[in-house]
C-alpha positions as a LaTeX table, in Angstrom:
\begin{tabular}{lrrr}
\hline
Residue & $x$ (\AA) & $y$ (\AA) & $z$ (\AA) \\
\hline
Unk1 & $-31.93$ & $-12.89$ & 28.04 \\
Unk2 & $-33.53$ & $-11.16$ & 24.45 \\
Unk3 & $-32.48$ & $-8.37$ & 22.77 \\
Unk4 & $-35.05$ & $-5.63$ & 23.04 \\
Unk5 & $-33.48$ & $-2.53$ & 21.55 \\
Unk6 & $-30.99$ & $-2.09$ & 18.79 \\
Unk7 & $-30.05$ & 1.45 & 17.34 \\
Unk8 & $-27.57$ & 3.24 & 15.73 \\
Unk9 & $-25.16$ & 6.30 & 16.74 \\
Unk10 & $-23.46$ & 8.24 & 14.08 \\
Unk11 & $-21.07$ & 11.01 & 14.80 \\
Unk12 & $-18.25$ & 12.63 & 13.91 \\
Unk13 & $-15.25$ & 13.57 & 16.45 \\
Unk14 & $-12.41$ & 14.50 & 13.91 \\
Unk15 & $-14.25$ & 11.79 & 11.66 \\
Unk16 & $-16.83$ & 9.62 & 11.06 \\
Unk17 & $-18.26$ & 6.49 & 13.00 \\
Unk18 & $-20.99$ & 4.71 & 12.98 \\
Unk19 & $-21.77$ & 2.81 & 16.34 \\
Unk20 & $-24.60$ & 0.03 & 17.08 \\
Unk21 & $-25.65$ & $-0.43$ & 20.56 \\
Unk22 & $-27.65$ & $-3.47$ & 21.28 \\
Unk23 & $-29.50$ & $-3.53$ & 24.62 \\
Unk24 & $-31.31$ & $-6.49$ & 26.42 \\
Unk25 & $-33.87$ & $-7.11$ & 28.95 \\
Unk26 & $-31.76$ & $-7.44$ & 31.59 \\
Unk27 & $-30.03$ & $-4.36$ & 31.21 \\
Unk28 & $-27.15$ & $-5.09$ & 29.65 \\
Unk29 & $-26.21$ & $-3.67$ & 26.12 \\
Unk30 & $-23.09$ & $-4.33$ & 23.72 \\
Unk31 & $-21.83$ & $-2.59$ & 21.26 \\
Unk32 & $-20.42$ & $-2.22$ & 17.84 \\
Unk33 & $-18.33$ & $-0.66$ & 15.03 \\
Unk34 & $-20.11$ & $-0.39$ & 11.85 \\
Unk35 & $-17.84$ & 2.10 & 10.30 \\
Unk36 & $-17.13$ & 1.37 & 6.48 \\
Unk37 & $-14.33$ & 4.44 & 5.87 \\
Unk38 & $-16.38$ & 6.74 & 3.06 \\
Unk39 & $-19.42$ & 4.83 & 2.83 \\
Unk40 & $-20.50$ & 5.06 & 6.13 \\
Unk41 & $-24.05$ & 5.81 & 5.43 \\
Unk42 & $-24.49$ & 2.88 & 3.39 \\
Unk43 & $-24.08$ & 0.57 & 6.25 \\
Unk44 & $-25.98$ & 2.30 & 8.44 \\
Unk45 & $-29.00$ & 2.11 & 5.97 \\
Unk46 & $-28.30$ & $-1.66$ & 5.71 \\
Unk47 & $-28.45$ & $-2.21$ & 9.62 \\
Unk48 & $-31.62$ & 0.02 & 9.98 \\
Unk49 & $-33.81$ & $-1.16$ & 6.94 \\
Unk50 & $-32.47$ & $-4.78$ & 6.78 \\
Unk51 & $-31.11$ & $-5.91$ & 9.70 \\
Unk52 & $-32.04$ & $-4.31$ & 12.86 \\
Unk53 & $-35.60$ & $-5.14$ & 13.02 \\
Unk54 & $-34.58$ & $-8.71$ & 12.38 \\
Unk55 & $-32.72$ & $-8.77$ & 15.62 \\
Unk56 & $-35.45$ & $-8.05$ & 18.16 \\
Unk57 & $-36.55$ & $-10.74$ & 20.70 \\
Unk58 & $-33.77$ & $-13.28$ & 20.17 \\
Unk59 & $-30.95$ & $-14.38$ & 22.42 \\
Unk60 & $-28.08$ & $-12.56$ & 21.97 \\
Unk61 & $-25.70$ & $-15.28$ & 23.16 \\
Unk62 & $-26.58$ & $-17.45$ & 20.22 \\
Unk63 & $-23.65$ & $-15.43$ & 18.74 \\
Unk64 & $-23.13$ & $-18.53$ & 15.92 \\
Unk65 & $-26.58$ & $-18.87$ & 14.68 \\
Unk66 & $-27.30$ & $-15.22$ & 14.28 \\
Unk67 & $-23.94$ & $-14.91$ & 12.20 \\
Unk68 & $-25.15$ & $-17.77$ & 10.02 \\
Unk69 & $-28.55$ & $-15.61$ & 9.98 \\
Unk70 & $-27.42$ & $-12.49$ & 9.20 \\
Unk71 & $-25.06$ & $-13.76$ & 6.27 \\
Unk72 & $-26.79$ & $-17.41$ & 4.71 \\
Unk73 & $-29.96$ & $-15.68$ & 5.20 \\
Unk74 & $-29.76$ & $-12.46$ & 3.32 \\
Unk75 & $-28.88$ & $-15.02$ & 0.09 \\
Unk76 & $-26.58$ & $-11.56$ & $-1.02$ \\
Unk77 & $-23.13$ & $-12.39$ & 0.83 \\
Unk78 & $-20.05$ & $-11.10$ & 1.59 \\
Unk79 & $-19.32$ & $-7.61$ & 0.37 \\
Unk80 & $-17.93$ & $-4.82$ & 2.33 \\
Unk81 & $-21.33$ & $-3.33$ & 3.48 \\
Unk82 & $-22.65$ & $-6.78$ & 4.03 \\
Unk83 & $-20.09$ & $-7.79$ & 6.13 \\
Unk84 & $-19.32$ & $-4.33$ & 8.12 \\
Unk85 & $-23.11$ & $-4.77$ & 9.19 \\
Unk86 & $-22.80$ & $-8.48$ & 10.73 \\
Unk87 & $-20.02$ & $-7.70$ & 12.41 \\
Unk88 & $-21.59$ & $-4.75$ & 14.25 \\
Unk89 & $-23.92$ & $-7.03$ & 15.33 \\
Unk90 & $-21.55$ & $-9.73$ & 15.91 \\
Unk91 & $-18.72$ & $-7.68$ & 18.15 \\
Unk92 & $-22.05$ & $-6.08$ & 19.92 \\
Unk93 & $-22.94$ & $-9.56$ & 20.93 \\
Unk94 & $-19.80$ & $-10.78$ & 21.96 \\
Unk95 & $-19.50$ & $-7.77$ & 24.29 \\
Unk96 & $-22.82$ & $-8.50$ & 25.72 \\
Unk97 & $-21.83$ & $-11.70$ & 26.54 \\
Unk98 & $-18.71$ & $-10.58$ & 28.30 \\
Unk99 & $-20.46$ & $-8.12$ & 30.61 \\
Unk100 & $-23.37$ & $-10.72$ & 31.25 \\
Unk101 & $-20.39$ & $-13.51$ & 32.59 \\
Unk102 & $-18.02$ & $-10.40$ & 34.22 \\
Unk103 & $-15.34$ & $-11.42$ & 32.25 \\
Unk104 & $-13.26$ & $-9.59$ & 29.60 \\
Unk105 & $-14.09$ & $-10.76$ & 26.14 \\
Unk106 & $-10.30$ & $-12.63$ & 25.69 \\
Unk107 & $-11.29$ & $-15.05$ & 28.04 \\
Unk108 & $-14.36$ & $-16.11$ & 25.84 \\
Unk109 & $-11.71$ & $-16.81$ & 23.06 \\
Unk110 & $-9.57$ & $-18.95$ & 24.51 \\
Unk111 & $-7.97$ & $-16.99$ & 27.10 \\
Unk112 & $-4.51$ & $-15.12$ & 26.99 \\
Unk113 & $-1.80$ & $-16.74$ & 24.86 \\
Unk114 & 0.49 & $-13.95$ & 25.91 \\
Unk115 & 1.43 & $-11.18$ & 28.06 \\
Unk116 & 0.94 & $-8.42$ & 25.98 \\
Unk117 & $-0.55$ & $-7.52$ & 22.09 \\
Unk118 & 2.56 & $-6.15$ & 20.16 \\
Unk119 & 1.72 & $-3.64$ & 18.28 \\
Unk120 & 3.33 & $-1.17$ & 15.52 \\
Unk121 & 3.07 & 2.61 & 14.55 \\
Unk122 & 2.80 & 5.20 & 11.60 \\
Unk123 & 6.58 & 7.33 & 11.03 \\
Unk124 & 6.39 & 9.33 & 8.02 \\
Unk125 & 8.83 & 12.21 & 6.67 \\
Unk126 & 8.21 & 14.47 & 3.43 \\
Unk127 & 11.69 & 13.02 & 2.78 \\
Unk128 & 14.43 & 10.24 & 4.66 \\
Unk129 & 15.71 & 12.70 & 7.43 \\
Unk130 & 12.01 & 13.45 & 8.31 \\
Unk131 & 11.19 & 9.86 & 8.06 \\
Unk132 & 14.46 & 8.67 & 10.31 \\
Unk133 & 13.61 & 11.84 & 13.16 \\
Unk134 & 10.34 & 10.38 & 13.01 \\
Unk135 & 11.19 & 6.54 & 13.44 \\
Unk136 & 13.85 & 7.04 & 15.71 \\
Unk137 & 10.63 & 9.37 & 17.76 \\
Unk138 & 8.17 & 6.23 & 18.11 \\
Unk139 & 11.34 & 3.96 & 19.15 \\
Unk140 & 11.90 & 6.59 & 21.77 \\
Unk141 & 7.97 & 6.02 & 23.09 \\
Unk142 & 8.71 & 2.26 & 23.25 \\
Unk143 & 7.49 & 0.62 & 19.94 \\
Unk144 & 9.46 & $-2.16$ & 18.99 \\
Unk145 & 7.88 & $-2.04$ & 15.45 \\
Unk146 & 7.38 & 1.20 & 13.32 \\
Unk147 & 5.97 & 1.43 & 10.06 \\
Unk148 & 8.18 & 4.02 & 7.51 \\
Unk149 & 6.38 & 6.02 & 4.69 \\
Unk150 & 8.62 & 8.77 & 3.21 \\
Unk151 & 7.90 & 11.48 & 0.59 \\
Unk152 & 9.09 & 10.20 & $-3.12$ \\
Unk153 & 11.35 & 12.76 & $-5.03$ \\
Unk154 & 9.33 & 14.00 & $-8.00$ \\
Unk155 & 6.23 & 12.91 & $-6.82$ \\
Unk156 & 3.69 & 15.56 & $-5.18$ \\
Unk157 & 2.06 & 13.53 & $-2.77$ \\
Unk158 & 2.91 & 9.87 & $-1.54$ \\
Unk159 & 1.33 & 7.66 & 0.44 \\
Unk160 & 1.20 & 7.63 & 3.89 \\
Unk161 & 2.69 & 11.22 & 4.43 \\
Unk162 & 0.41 & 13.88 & 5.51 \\
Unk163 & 0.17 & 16.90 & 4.80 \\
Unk164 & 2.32 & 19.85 & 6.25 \\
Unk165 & 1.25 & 20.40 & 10.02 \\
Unk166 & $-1.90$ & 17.68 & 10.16 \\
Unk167 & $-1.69$ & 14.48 & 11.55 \\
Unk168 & $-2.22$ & 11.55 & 9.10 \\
Unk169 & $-5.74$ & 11.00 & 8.17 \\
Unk170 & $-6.75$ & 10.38 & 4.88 \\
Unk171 & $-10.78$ & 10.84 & 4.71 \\
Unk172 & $-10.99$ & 14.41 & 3.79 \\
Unk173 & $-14.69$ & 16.73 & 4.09 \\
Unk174 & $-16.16$ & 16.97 & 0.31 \\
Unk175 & $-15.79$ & 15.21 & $-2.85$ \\
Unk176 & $-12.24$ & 12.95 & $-3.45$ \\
Unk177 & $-9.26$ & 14.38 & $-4.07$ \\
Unk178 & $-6.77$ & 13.12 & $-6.89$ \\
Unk179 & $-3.07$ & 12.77 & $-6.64$ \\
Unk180 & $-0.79$ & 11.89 & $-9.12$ \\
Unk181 & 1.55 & 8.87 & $-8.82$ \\
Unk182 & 4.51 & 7.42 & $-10.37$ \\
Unk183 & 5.75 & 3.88 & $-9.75$ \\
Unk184 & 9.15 & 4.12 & $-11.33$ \\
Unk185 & 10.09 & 6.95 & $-9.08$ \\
Unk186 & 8.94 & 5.10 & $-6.40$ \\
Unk187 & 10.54 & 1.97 & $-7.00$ \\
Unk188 & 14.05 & 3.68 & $-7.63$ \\
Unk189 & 13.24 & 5.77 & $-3.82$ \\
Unk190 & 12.17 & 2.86 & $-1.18$ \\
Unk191 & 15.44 & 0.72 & $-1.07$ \\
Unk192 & 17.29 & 3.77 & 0.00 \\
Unk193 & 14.96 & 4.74 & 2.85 \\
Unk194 & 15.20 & 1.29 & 4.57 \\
Unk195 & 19.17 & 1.35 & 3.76 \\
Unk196 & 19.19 & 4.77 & 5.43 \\
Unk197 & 16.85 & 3.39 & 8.44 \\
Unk198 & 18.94 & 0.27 & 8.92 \\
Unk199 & 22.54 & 2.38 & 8.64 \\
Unk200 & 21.19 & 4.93 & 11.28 \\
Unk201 & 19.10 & 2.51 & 13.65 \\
Unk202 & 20.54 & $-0.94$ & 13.35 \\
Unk203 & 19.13 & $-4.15$ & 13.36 \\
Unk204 & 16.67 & $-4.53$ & 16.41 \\
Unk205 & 13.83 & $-2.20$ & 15.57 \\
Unk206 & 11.34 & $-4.19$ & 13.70 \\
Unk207 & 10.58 & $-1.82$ & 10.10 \\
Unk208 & 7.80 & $-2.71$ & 8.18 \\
Unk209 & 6.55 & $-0.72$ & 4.90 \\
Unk210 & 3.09 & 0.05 & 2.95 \\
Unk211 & 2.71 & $-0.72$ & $-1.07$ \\
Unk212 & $-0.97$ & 0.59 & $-0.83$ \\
Unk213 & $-1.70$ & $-2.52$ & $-3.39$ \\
Unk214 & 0.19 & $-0.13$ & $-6.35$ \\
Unk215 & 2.16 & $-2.37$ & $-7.86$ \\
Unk216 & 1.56 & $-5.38$ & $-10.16$ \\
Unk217 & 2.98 & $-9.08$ & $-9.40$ \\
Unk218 & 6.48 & $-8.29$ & $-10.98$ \\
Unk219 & 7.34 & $-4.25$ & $-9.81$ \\
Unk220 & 6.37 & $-6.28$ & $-6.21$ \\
Unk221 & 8.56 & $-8.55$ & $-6.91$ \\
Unk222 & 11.05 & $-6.40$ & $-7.87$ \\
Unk223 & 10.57 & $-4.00$ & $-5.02$ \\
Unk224 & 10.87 & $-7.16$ & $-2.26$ \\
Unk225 & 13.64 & $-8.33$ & $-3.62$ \\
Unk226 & 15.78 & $-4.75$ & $-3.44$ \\
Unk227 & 14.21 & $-5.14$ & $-0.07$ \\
Unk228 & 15.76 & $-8.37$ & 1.51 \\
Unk229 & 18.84 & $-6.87$ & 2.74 \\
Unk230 & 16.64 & $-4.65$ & 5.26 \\
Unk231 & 15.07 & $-7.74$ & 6.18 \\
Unk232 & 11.65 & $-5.62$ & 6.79 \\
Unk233 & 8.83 & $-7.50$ & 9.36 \\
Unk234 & 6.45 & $-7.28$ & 6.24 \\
Unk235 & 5.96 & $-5.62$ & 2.72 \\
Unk236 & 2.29 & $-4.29$ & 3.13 \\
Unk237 & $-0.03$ & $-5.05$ & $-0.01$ \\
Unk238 & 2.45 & $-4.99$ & $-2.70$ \\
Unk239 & $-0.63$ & $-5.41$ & $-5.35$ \\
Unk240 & $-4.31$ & $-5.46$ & $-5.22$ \\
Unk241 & $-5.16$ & $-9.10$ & $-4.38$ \\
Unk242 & $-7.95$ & $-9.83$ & $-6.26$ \\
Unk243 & $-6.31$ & $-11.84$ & $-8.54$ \\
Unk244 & $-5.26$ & $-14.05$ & $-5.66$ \\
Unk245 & $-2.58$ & $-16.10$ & $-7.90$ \\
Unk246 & $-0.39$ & $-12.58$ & $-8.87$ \\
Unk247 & 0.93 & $-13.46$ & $-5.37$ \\
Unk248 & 2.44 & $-16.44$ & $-6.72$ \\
Unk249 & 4.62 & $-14.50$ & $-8.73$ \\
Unk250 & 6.02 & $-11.82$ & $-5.82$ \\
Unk251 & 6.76 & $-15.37$ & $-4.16$ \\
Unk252 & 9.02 & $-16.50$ & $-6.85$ \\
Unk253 & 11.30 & $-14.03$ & $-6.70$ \\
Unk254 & 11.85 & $-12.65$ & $-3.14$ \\
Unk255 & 11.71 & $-13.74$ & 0.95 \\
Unk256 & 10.71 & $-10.59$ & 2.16 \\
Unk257 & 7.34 & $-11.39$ & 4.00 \\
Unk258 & 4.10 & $-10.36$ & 2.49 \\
Unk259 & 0.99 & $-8.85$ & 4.67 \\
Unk260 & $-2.53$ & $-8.50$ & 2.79 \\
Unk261 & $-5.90$ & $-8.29$ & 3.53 \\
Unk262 & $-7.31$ & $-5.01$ & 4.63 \\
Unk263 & $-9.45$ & $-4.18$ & 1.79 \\
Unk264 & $-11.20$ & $-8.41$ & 2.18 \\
Unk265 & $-14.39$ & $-9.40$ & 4.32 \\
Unk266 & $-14.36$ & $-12.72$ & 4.08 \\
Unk267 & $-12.02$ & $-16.16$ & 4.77 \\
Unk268 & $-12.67$ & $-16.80$ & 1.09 \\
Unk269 & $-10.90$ & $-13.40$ & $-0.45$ \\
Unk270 & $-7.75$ & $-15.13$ & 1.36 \\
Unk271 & $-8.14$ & $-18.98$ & 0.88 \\
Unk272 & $-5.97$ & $-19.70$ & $-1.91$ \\
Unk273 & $-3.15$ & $-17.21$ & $-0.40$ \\
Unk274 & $-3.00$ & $-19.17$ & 2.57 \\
Unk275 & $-3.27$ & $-22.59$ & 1.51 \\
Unk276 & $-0.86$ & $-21.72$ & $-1.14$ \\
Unk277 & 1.68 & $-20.42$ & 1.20 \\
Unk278 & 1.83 & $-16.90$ & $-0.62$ \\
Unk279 & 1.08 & $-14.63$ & 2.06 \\
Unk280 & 2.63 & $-14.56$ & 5.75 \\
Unk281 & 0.49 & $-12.54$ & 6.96 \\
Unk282 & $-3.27$ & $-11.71$ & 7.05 \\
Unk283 & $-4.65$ & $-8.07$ & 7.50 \\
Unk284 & $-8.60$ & $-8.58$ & 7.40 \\
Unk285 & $-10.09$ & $-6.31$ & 10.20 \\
Unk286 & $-12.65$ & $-7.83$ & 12.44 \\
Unk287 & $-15.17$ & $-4.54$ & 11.58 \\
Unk288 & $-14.81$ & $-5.42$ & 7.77 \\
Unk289 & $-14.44$ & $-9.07$ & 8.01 \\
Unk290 & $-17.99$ & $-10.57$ & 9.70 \\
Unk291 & $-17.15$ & $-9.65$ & 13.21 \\
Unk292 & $-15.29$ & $-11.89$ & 15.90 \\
Unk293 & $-16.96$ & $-15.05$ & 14.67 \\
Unk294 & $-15.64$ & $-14.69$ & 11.57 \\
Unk295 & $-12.17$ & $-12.96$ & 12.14 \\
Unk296 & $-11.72$ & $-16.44$ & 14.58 \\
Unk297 & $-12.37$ & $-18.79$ & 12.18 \\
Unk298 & $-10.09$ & $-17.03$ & 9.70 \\
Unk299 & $-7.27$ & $-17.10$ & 12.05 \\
Unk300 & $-7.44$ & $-20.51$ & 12.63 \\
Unk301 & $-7.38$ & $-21.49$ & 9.35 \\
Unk302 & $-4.45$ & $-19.25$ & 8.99 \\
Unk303 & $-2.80$ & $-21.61$ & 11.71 \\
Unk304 & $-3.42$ & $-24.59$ & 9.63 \\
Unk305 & $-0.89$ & $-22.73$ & 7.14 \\
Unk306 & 2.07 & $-20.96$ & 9.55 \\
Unk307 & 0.04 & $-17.49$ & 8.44 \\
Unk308 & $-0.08$ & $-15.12$ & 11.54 \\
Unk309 & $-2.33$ & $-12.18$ & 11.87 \\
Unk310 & $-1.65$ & $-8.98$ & 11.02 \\
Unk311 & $-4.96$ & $-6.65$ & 11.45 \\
Unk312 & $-5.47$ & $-3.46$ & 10.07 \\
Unk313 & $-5.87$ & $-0.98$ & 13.25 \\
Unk314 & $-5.66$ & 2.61 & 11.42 \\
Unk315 & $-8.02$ & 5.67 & 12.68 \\
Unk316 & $-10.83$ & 4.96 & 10.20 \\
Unk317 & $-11.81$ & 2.16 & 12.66 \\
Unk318 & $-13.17$ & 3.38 & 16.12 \\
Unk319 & $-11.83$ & 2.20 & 19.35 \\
Unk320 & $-14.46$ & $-0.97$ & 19.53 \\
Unk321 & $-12.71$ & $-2.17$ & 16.65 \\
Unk322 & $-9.30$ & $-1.71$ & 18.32 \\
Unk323 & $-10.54$ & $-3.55$ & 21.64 \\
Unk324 & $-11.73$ & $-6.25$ & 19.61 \\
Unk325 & $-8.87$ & $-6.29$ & 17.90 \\
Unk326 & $-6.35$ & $-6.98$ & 21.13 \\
Unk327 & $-9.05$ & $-9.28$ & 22.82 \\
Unk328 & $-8.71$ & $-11.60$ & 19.65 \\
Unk329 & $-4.56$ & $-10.68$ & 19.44 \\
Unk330 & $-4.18$ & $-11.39$ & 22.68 \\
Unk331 & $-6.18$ & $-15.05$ & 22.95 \\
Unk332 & $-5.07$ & $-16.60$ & 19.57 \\
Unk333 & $-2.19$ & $-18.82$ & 19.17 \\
Unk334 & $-1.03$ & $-17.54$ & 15.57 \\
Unk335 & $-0.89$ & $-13.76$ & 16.41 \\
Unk336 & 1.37 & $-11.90$ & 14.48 \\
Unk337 & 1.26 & $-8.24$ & 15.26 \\
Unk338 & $-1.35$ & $-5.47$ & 15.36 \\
Unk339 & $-1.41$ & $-2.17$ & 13.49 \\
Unk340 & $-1.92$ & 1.04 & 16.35 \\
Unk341 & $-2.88$ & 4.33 & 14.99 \\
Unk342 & $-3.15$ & 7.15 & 17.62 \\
Unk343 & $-6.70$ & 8.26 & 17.72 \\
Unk344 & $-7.23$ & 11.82 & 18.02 \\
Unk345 & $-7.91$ & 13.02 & 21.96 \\
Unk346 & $-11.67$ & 14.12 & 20.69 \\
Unk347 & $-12.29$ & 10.22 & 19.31 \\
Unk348 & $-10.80$ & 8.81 & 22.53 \\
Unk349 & $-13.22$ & 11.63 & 24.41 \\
Unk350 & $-16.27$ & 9.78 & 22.82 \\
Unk351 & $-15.34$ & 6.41 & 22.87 \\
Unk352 & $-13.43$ & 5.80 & 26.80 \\
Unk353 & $-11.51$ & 2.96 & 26.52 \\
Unk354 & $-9.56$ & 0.28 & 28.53 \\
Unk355 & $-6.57$ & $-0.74$ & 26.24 \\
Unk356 & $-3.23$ & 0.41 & 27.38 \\
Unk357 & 0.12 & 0.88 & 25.37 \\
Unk358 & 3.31 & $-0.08$ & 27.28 \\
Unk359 & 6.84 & $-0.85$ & 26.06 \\
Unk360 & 6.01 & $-1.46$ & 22.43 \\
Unk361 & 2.67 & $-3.86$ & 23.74 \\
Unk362 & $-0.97$ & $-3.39$ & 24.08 \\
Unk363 & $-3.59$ & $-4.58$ & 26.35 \\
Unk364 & $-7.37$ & $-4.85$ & 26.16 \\
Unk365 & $-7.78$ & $-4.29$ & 29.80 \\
Unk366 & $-9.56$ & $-6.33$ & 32.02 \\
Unk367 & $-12.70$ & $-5.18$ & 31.78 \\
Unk368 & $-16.09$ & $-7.38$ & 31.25 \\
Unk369 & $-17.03$ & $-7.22$ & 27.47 \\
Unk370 & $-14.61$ & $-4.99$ & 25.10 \\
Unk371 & $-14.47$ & $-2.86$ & 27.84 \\
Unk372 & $-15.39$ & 0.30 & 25.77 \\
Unk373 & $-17.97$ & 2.60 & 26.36 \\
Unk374 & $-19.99$ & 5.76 & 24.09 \\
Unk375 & $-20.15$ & 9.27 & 25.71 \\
Unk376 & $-23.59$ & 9.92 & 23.43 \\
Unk377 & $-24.45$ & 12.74 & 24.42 \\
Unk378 & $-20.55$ & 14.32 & 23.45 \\
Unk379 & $-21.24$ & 11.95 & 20.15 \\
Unk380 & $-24.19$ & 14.20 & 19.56 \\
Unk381 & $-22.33$ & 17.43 & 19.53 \\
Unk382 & $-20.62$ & 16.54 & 16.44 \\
Unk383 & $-22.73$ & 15.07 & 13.80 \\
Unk384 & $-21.57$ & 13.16 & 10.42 \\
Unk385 & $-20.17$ & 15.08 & 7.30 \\
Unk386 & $-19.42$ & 13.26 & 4.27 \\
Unk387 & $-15.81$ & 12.50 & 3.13 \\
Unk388 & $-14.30$ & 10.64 & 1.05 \\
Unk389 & $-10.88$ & 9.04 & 0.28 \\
Unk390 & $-8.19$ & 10.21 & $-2.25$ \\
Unk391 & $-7.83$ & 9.06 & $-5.06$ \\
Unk392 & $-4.47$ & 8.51 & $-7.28$ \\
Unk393 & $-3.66$ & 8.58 & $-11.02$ \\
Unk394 & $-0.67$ & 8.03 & $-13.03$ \\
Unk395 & 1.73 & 11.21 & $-14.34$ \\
Unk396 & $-0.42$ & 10.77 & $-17.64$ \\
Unk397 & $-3.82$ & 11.21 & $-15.98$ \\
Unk398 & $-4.54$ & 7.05 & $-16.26$ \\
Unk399 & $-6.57$ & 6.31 & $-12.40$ \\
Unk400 & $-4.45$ & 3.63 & $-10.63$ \\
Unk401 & $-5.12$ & 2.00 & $-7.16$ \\
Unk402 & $-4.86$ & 4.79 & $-4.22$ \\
\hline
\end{tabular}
């Protein structure tokens, strides 16, 4: 078998994706999620001008040696560009493969470790009644786990709450828009959302909360520790992690778990946390992070270190990126839990999928491949538009970390 084609698809259904389908001589294609939230284009440059043409005629089962190509050989490595490109090649491949043996792509990874992927959900409220209806609404749909975001007194716009009547989605058309942020309201306002969620739904329902990397070592530490009586499933990015030994600070002073890693594409942007037992659990997505070769070897060097996965599954990553997701969730030994954001009915229009939601689990379906397919010509009735994300500064105008 040789690749023969390889070409890119970028649309917009409610927002933007960028989609690489790889097709063969025998007829069988795989394909991709190349979507780098906001800088879409720039991938999609870096896949046509660099890397596409360097695909052509070779065997697209070698799924190791073209990874090794695609990052040793451009000399430039890692980055988020870098890396969202190989693994659009990479998760294109591996679905190739699947169809080409009939066999969903889990099977290729080890085979199922479980029954089911658990998953967890978005509740939000512009305060802590909204938040609670909102909780106790997602419990009522089965989830076992539920992310809560509420509104901070004082402060005009917090993360994770959207705005009044639209769902949550944070890439907005035109240039960036600026919020303004506060930490000390913020840190005086979380302990009594989780003390109001644990008073009104008890102790079974799995809570876990988003820092949006705002915080440095000792506010995180301060905030996990206020947090310990909740006894949340994770505190979400409590500071930006590239000063990977902050982390060692947060770990001093509190046992309330610690998930990181969305914003990292490589093993090496989480070495040190994991060998250093400062993080529990690791966030990298597989569409940032190199692709499934890479997002495997990660996890199993989590193993080594009790650190469980924890990927990042919000709406700026298509449904490819979800299947992959579950396929890897569901076939690794140290899975943790996977993040499930709704997408919108148009998104899930384009991209027909097999994954299922049940009783607080997922499934990738049984499927050969990923077992996702690309309506193009609906793709082709809505074409990109550029957006960007927000971004936040302090009450005296100083830009922090959105």
């Amino acid at each position: 078998m040789k690749i023969t084609a390889a070409r890119l698809i970028v649309c917009s259904p409610d927002r933007n994706f960028v989609t690489l389908r790889i097709d063969t001589d025998e007829g069988i294609y795989g394909l991709g999620d190349a979507t780098l939230n906001g800088r879409e284009l720039a991938v999609a440059a870096y896949l046509e001008e660099h890397v596409l043409p360097c695909l052509i005629g070779r065997d697209p089962f070698q799924t190791e040696d073209i990874w090794q190509y695609l990052y040793r050989g451009a000399y430039w490595r890692r980055g988020p560009v870098t890396m969202t490109s190989i693994a659009a090649v990479d998760v294109a491949l591996w679905d190739i493969k699947g169809k080409a043996l009939n066999t969903p792509l889990y099977n290729l990874l080890g085979g199922r470790s479980r029954e089911g992927v658990l998953v967890y959900t978005h509740a939000n409220g512009r305060d802590i009644p909204e938040a609670l209806d909102s909780v106790r609404k997602y419990m009522d749909e089965g989830y076992l786990a539920v992310r809560a975001q509420a509104g901070v007194p004082g402060v005009a716009s917090s993360y994770g709450v959207p705005k009044a009547g639209k769902p949550y989605e944070p890439a907005e058309r035109g240039l960036p828009s600026e919020s303004l942020w506060s930490t000390e309201k913020y840190l005086n306002f979380a302990p009594s959302l989780f003390e109001k969620l644990r008073v009104e739904l008890g102790s079974d329902v799995h809570l876990l909360h988003d820092v949006h990397h705002r915080l440095t070592p000792i506010e995180a530490a301060r905030l996990g520790k206020s947090l310990e009586p909740f006894h949340l499933f994770w505190m979400e990015d409590p500071c930006p992690a590239e000063l990977q030994e902050s982390f060692e600070l947060i770990r001093r002073h509190t046992t309330t778990p610690i998930a990181t890693g969305e914003v990292f594409n490589s093993l090496w942007d989480a070495h040190d946390l994991m060998r250093h037992h400062l993080i529990d659990y690791i966030r990298m997505t597989i569409v940032h992070g190199g692709g499934i070769t890479h997002a495997k070897k990660t996890a199993d060097f989590a193993a080594l270190y009790q650190v469980r996965t924890g990927y990042h599954g919000a709406t700026d990553l298509s449904p490819i990126t979800m299947a992959a997701a579950l396929h890897l969730g569901l076939a690794v030994h140290n899975f943790g839990i996977q993040e499930h954001m709704h997408h919108s009915p148009l998104t899930d229009g384009v991209f027909t999928h097999q994954y299922t939601f049940d009783a607080g689990y997922m499934h990738p379906g049984n499927a050969p491949g990923l077992g996702v397919e690309i309506d193009e010509a609906l793709a082709a009735k809505y074409p990109y538009q550029r957006a960007y994300l927000p971004v936040a500064r302090k009450l005296d105008g100083t830009l922090t970390d959105w």
